[in-house]
Coordinates of C-alpha atoms and ligand atoms in Angstrom, one line a residue:
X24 CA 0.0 0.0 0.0
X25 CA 2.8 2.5 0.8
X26 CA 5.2 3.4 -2.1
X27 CA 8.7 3.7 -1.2
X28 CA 9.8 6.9 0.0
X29 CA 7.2 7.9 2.4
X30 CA 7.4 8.0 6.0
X31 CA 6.5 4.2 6.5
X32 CA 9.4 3.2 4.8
X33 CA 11.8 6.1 5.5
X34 CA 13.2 6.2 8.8
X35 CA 15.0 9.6 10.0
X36 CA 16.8 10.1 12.8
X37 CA 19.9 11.7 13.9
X38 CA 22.9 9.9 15.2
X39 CA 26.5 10.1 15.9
X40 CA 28.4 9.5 12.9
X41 CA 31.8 7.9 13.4
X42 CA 33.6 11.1 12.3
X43 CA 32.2 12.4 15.0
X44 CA 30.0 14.7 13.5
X45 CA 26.1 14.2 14.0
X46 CA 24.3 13.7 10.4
X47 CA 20.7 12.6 10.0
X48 CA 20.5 9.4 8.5
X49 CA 17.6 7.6 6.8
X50 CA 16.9 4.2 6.6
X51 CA 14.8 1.6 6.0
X52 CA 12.7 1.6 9.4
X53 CA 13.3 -2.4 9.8
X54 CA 16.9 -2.6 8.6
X55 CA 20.4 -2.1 10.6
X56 CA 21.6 1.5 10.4
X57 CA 24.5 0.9 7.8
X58 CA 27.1 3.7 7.6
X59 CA 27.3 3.7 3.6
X60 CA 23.3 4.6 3.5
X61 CA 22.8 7.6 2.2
X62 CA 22.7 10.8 4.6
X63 CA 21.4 14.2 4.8
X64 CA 24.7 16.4 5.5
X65 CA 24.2 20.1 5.1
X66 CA 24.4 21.4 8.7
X67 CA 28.1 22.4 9.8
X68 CA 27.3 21.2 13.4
X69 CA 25.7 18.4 15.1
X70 CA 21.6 17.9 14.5
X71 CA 19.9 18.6 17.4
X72 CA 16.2 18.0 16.4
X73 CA 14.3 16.5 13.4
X74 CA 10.6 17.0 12.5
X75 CA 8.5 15.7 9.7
X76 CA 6.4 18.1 8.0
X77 CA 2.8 17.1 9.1
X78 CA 1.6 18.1 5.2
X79 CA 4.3 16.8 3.0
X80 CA 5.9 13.4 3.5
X81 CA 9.0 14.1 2.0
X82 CA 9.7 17.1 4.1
X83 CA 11.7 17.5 7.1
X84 CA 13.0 20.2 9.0
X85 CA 16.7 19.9 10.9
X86 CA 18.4 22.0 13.8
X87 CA 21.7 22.1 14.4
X88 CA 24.5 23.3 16.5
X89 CA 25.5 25.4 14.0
X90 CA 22.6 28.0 15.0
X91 CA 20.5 27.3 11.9
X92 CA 17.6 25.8 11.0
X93 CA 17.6 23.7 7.1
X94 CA 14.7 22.0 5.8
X95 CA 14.7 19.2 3.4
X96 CA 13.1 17.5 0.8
X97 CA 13.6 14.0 0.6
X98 CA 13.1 12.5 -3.1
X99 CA 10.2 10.7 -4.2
X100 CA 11.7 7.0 -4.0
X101 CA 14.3 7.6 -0.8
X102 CA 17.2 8.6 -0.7
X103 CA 19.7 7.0 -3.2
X104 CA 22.2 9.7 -2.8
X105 CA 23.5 11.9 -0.2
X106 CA 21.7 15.1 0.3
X107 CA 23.3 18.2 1.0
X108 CA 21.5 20.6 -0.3
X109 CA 18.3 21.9 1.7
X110 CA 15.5 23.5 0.2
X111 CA 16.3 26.5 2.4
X112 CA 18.0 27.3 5.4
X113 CA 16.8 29.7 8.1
X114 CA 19.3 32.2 9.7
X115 CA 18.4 33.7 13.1
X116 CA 19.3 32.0 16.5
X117 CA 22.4 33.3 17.7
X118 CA 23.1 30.0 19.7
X119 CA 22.1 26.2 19.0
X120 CA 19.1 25.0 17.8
X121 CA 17.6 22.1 19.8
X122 CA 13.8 22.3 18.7
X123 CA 12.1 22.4 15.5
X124 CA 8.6 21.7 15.2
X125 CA 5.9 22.3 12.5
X126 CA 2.7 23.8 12.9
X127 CA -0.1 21.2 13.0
X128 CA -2.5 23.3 10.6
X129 CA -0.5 26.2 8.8
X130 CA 0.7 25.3 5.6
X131 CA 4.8 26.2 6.1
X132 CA 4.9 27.3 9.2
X133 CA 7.9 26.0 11.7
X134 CA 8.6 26.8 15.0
X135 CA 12.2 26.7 16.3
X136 CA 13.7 27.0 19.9
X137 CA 17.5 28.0 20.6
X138 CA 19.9 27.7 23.3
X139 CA 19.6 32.1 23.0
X140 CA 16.1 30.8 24.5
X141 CA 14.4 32.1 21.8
X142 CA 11.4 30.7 20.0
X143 CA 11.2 31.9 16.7
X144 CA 8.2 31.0 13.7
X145 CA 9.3 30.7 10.2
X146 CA 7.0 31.0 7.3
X147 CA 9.4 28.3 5.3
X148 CA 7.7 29.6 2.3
X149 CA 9.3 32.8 1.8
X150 CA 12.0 32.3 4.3
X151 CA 11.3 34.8 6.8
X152 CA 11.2 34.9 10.4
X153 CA 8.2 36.7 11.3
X154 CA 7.1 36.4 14.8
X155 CA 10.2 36.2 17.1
X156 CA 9.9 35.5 21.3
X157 CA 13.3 36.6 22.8
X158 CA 12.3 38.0 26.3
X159 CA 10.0 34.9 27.6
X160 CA 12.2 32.6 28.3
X161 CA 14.4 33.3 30.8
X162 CA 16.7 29.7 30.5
X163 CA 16.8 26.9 28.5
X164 CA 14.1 25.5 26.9
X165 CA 13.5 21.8 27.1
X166 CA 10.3 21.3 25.2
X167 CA 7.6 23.0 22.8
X168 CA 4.3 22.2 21.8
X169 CA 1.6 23.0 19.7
X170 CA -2.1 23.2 20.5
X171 CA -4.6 21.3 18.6
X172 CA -5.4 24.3 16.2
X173 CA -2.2 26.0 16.2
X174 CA -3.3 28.9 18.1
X175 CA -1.1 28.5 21.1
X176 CA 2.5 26.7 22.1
X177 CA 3.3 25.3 25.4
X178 CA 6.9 25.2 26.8
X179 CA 9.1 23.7 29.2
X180 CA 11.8 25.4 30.6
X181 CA 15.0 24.9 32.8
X182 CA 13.6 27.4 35.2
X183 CA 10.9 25.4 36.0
X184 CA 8.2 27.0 34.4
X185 CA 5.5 26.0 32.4
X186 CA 4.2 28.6 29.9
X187 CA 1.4 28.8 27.3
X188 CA 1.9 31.3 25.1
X189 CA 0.1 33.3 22.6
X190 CA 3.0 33.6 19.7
X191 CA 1.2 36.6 17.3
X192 CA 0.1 38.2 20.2
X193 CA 3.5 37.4 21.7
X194 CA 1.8 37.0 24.9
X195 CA 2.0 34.4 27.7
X196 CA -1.1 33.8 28.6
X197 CA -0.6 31.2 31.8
X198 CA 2.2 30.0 33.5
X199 CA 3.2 27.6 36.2
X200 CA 6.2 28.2 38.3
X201 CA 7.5 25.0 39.6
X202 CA 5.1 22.9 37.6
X203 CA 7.5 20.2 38.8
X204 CA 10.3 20.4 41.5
X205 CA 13.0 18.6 40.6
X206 CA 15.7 20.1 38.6
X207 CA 15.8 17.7 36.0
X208 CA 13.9 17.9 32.3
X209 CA 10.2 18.4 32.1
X210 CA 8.4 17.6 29.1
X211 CA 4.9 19.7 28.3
X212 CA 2.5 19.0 25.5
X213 CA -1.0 20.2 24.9
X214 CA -4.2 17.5 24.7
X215 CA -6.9 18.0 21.7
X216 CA -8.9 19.7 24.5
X217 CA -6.6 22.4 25.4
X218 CA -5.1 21.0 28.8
X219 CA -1.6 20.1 29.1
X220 CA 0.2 17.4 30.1
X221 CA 4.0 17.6 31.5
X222 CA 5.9 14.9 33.2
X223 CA 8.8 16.0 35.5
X224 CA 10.5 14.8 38.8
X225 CA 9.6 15.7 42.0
X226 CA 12.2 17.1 44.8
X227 CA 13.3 13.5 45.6
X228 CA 13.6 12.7 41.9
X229 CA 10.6 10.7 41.4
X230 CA 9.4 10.7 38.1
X231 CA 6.2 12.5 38.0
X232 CA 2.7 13.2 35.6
X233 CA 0.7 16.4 36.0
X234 CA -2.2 17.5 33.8
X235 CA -3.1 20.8 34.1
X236 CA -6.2 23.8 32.9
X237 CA -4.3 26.6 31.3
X238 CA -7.6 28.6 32.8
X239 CA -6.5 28.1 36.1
X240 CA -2.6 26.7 36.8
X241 CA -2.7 27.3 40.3
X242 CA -3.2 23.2 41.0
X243 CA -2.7 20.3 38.6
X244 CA -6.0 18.5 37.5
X245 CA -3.9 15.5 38.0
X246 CA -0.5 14.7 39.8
X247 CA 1.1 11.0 39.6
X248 CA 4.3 9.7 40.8
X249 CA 5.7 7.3 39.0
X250 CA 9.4 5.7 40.3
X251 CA 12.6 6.8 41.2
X252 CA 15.0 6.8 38.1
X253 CA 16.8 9.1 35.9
X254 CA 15.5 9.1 32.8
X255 CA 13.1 11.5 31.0
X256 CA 9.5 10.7 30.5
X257 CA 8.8 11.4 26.6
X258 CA 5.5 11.4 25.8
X259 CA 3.2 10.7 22.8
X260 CA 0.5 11.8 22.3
X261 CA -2.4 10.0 20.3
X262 CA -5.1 12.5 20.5
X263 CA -7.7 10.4 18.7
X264 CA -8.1 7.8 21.0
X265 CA -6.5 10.3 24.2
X266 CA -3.7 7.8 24.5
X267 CA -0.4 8.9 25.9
X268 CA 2.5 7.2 25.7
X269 CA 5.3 7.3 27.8
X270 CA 8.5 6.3 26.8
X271 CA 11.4 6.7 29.9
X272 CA 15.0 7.6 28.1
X273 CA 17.2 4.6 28.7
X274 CA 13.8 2.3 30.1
X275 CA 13.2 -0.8 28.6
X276 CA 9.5 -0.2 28.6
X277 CA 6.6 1.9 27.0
X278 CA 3.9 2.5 29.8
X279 CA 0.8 4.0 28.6
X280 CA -2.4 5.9 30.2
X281 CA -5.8 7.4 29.3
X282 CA -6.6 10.8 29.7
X283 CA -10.3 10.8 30.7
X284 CA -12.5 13.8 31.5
X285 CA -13.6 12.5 35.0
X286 CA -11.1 11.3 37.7
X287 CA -8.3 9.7 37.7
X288 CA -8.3 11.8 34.5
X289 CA -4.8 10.1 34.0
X290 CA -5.7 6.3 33.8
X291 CA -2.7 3.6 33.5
X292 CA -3.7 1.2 30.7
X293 CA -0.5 -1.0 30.6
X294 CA 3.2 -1.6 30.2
X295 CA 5.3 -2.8 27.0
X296 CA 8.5 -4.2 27.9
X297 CA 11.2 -5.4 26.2
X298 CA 14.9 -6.2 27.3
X299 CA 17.4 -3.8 26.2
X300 CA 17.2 0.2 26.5
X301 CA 15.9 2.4 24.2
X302 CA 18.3 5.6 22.9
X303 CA 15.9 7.4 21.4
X304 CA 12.3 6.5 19.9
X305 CA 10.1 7.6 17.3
X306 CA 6.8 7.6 16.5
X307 CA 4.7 6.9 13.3
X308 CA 1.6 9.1 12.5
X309 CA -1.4 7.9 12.5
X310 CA -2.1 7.7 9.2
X311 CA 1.0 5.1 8.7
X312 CA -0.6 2.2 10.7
X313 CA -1.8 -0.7 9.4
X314 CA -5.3 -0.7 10.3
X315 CA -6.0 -4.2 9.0
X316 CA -3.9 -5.8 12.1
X317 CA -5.6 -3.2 14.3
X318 CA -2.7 -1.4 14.8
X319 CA -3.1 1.5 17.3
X320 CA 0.8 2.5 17.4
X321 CA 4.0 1.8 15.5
X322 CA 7.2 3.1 17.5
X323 CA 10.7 3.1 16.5
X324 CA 13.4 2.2 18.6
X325 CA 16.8 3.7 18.7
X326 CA 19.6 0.7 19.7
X327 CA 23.3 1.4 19.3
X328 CA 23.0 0.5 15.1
X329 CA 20.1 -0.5 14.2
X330 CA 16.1 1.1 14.5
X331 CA 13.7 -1.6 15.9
X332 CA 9.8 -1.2 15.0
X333 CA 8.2 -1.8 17.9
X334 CA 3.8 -2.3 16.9
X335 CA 0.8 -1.9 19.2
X336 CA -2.0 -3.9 18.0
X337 CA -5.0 -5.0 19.6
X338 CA -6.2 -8.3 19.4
X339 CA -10.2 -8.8 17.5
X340 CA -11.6 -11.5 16.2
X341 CA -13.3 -9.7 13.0
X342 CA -11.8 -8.8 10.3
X343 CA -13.9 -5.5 9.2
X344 CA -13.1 -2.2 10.5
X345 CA -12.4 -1.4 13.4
X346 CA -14.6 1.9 13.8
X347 CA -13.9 2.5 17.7
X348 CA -9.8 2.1 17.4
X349 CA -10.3 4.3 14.5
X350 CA -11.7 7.5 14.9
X351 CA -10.9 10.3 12.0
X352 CA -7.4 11.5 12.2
X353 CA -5.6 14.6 11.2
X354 CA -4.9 14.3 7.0
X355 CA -2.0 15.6 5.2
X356 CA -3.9 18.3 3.8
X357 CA -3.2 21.8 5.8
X358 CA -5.8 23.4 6.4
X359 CA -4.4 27.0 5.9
X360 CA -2.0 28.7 4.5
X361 CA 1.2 30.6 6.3
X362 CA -0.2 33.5 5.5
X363 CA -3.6 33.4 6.8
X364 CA -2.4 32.1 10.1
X365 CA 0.1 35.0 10.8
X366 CA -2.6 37.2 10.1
X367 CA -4.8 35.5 13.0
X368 CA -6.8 32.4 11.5
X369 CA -7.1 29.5 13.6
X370 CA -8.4 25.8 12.0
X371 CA -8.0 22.4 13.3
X372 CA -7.0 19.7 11.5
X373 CA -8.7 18.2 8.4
X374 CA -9.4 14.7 9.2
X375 CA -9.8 11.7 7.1
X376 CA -11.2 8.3 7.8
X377 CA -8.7 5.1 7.5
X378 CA -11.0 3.3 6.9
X379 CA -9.7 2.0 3.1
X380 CA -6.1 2.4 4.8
X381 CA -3.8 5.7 4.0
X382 CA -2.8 6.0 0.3
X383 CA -0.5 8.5 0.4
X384 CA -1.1 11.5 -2.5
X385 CA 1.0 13.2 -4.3
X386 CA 3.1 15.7 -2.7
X387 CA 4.0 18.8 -4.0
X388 CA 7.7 20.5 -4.0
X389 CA 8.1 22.9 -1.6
X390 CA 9.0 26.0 -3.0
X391 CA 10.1 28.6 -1.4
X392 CA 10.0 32.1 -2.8
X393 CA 12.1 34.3 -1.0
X394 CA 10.4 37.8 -0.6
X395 CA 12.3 40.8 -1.3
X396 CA 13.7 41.6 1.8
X397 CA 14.9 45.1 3.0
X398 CA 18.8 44.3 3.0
X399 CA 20.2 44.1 -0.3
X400 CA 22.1 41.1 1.1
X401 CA 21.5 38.8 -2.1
X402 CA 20.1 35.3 -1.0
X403 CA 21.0 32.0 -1.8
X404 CA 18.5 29.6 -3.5
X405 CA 18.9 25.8 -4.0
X406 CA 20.7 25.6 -6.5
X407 CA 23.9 27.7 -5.2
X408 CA 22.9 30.3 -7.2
X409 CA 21.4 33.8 -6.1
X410 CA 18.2 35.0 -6.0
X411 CA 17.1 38.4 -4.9
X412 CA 15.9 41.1 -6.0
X413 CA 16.0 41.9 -9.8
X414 CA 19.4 43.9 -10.3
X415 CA 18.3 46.9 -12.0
X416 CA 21.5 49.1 -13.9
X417 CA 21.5 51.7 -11.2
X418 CA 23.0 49.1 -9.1
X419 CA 26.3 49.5 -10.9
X420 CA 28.9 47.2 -12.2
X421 CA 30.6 46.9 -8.7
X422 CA 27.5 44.8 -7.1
X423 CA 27.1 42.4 -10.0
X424 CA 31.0 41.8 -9.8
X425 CA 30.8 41.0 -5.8
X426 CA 27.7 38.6 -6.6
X427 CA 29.6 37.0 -9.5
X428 CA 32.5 36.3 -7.0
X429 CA 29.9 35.4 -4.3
X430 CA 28.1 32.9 -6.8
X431 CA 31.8 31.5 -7.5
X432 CA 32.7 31.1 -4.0
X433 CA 29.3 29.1 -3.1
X434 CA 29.5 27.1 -5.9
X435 CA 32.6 26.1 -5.1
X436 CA 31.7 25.1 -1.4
X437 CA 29.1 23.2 -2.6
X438 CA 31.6 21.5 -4.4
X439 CA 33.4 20.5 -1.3
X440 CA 30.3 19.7 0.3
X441 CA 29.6 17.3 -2.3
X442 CA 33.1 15.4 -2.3
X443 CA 33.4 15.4 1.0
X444 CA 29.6 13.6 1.4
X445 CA 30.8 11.6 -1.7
X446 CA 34.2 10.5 0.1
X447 CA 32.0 9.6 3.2
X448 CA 30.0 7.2 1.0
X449 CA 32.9 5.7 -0.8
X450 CA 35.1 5.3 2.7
X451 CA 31.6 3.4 4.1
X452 CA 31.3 1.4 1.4
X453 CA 35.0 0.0 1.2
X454 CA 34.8 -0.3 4.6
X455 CA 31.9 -3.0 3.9
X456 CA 33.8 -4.5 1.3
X457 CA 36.3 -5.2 3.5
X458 CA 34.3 -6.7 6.3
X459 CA 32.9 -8.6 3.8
X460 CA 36.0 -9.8 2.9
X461 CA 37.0 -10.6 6.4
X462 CA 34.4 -12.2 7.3
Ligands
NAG510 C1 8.4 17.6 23.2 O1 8.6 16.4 23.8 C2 8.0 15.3 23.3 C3 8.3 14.1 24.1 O2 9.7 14.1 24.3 C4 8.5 15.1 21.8 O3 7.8 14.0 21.2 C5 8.3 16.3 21.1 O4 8.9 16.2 19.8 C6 9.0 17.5 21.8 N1 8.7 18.7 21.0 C7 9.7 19.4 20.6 C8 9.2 20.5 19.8 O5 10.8 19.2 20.9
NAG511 C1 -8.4 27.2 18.7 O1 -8.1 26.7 20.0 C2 -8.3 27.7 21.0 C3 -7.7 27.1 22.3 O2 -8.2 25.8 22.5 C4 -9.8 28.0 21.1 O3 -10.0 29.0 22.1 C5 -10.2 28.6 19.7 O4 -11.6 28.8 19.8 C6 -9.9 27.6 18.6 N1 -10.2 28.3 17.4 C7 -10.8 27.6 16.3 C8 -11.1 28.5 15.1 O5 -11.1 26.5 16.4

């Protein structure tokens, strides 16, 4: 049912390369993690954070140590090459990057969070920050997330706050000092009805749930311990069936609850366990599942070299569709464009049934136009080459020489961009070879 290419088959995650360098990789989501598959490798830095774009499947966004955000697309059938050219990078964090994240609704529009402990929202369309939120935050921030609608984000901070913020207002409109005491990570993420859900550890390090009203963040709706250990709680979030998911960094074990609207209001369903540690996880949208073997959740787990599938199904004896596991989920269509959100429209999600299973459509390029910005500071397309504004003859012979020499010198960094990503593949590849030989 799914063609190759789109997220199903495509795994992307980031992981530490044995130069040393950190370069996404993509995979096959069942195989081992094999050094001469092809990478992504356009940030000068370590990636940080990775998010799919929730309306195109071959889009992904990157942030890096290097201070910027790039996003990429990734071709049609995979990745048979190495990429290192993004569709556009964004320039405006004047530390590390360590959160992107689309919006759920708004065609283009991607959030990122720095180590300056700034949030800033792109529209990825013309390349342009337009809302930036540099006097919120006053340390790091762990964890961003949107609302159902796009209207709001919540954040988790290293000061131990717990904000929801109105971003085109650039407003906060509740916080939560202390949401949880401990001075490790908290995690927040908003539900589909507007409450949000953090985990956190308590003063003697427990590992701790909350679910709290934005209306009134004076005392959690909900407050759960959970054990004493030190990894983070990750969350996900299925808001179709209110399912979370909590995956412990380092655990062996998924636990998940169900967020109800009468107490407990955070209800444990039930524990997955399996033997060794998880690094890292992802998690498969909804629309990816295989609803035929009921599935209700397809994770992926990180090991050391190799990205395990780990699938939630739940047993039934019929084989037609299961209506109540599958209630309508968010589609790939957005439902508005950049521009109508930053001027102040909200929409939820368009939702489509799964009922025939997901076929995915087909997705468009993104383009990005770059708008003609104020500087004069000529902008680099895709390609290498420059785009801008058109250079009229008043600009004189002396600008179109420095953008000649400009162009030059790009082109010939993406040359060394592209041997050295070439060199990588060739070095992984012999290296193969001789284990092959070897063995
Ligand atoms: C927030 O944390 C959750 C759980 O770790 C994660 O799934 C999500 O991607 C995070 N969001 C961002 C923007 O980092
Ligand atoms: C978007 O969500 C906010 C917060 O839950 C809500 O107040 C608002 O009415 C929603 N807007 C639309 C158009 O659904």
């Amino acid at each position: 049912m799914f063609r190759e290419g789109h997220i199903p088959n495509v795994f992307v995650f980031c992981l530490e390369d044995w130069l040393g360098t950190v370069i996404i990789s993509v995979a096959t989501c069942t195989g081992r993690i094999d050094k001469s598959y092809p990478t992504v490798c356009g940030h000068t830095g370590p990636v940080l954070d990775i998010d799919w774009c929730p309306h195109n499947d071959q889009v992904i966004a990157s942030g890096s140590e290097d201070c910027t955000v790039m996003v990429w697309q990734i071709p049609e059938n995979g990745l048979t090459l190495s990429l290192t050219e993004p569709v556009v990078i964004l320039e405006g964090h004047s530390k590390r990057v360590g959160i992107v994240a689309w919006h759920p609704t708004a065609r283009n529009v991607l959030l990122s969070a720095g180590c300056d402990n700034a949030v800033i929202i792109w529209n990825v369309g013309t390349g342009e920050a337009l809302i930036t939120l540099d006097d919120m935050h006053s340390d790091m921030i762990y964890n961003v997330s949107w609302n159902r609608n796009g209207s709001l984000i919540c954040t988790a901070s290293k000061d131990k706050k717990v904000r929801v913020i109105d971003p085109r207002k650039q407003e906060i409109v509740a916080e939560k000092e202390k949401a949880h005491e401990g001075a490790r990570p908290m995690r927040a993420i908003f539900l589909a009805d507007g409450n949000v859900f953090t985990t956190g550890f308590s003063r003697m390090s427990e590992r701790q749930l909350a679910l709290w009203n934005p209306k009134n963040m004076q005392e959690p709706i909900a407050l759960h311990e959970m054990d004493t250990s030190n990894g983070v709680l990750l969350p996900f979030y299925d808001p179709d069936t209110s399912i979370i998911y909590l995956c412990g960094k380092g655990d062996s074990s998924i636990r998940y609850f169900e967020i109800t609207d009468e107490s407990p209001y955070v209800h444990y369903l039930n524990t997955f366990s399996s033997k060794e540690p998880q690094r890292g996880m992802g998690y498969m949208p909804k629309r990816g599942l295989d609803v035929n073997k009921c599935e209700i959740a397809r994770f992926f787990k990180l090991h050391e070299r190799k990205c395990e599938p780990i699938i939630m199904t739940v047993p039934r004896k019929s084989d037609l569709f299961q209506d109540d596991l599958y209630p309508d989920t968010a589609g790939p269509e957005a439902s508005l464009e950049a521009e109508e959100w930053f001027e102040g429209k909200n929409a939820d999600p368009l939702l489509i049934s799964l009922k025939h299973g997901y076929v995915p459509g087909k997705n468009r390029d993104l383009k990005v136009v770059k708008k003609n910005l104020l500087d004069n500071k000529p902008a680099v397309n895709k390609k290498g080459g420059l785009i801008g504004p058109a250079k009229g003859m008043a600009d004189g012979v002396g600008a179109m020489q420095n953008e000649a020499k400009l162009d030059e010198i790009l082109k010939e960094i993406k040359s060394i961009k592209d041997t050295i990503c070439n060199q990588d593949e060739r070095i992984s590849k012999l290296e193969q070879q001789m284990a092959k030989i070897a063995a």
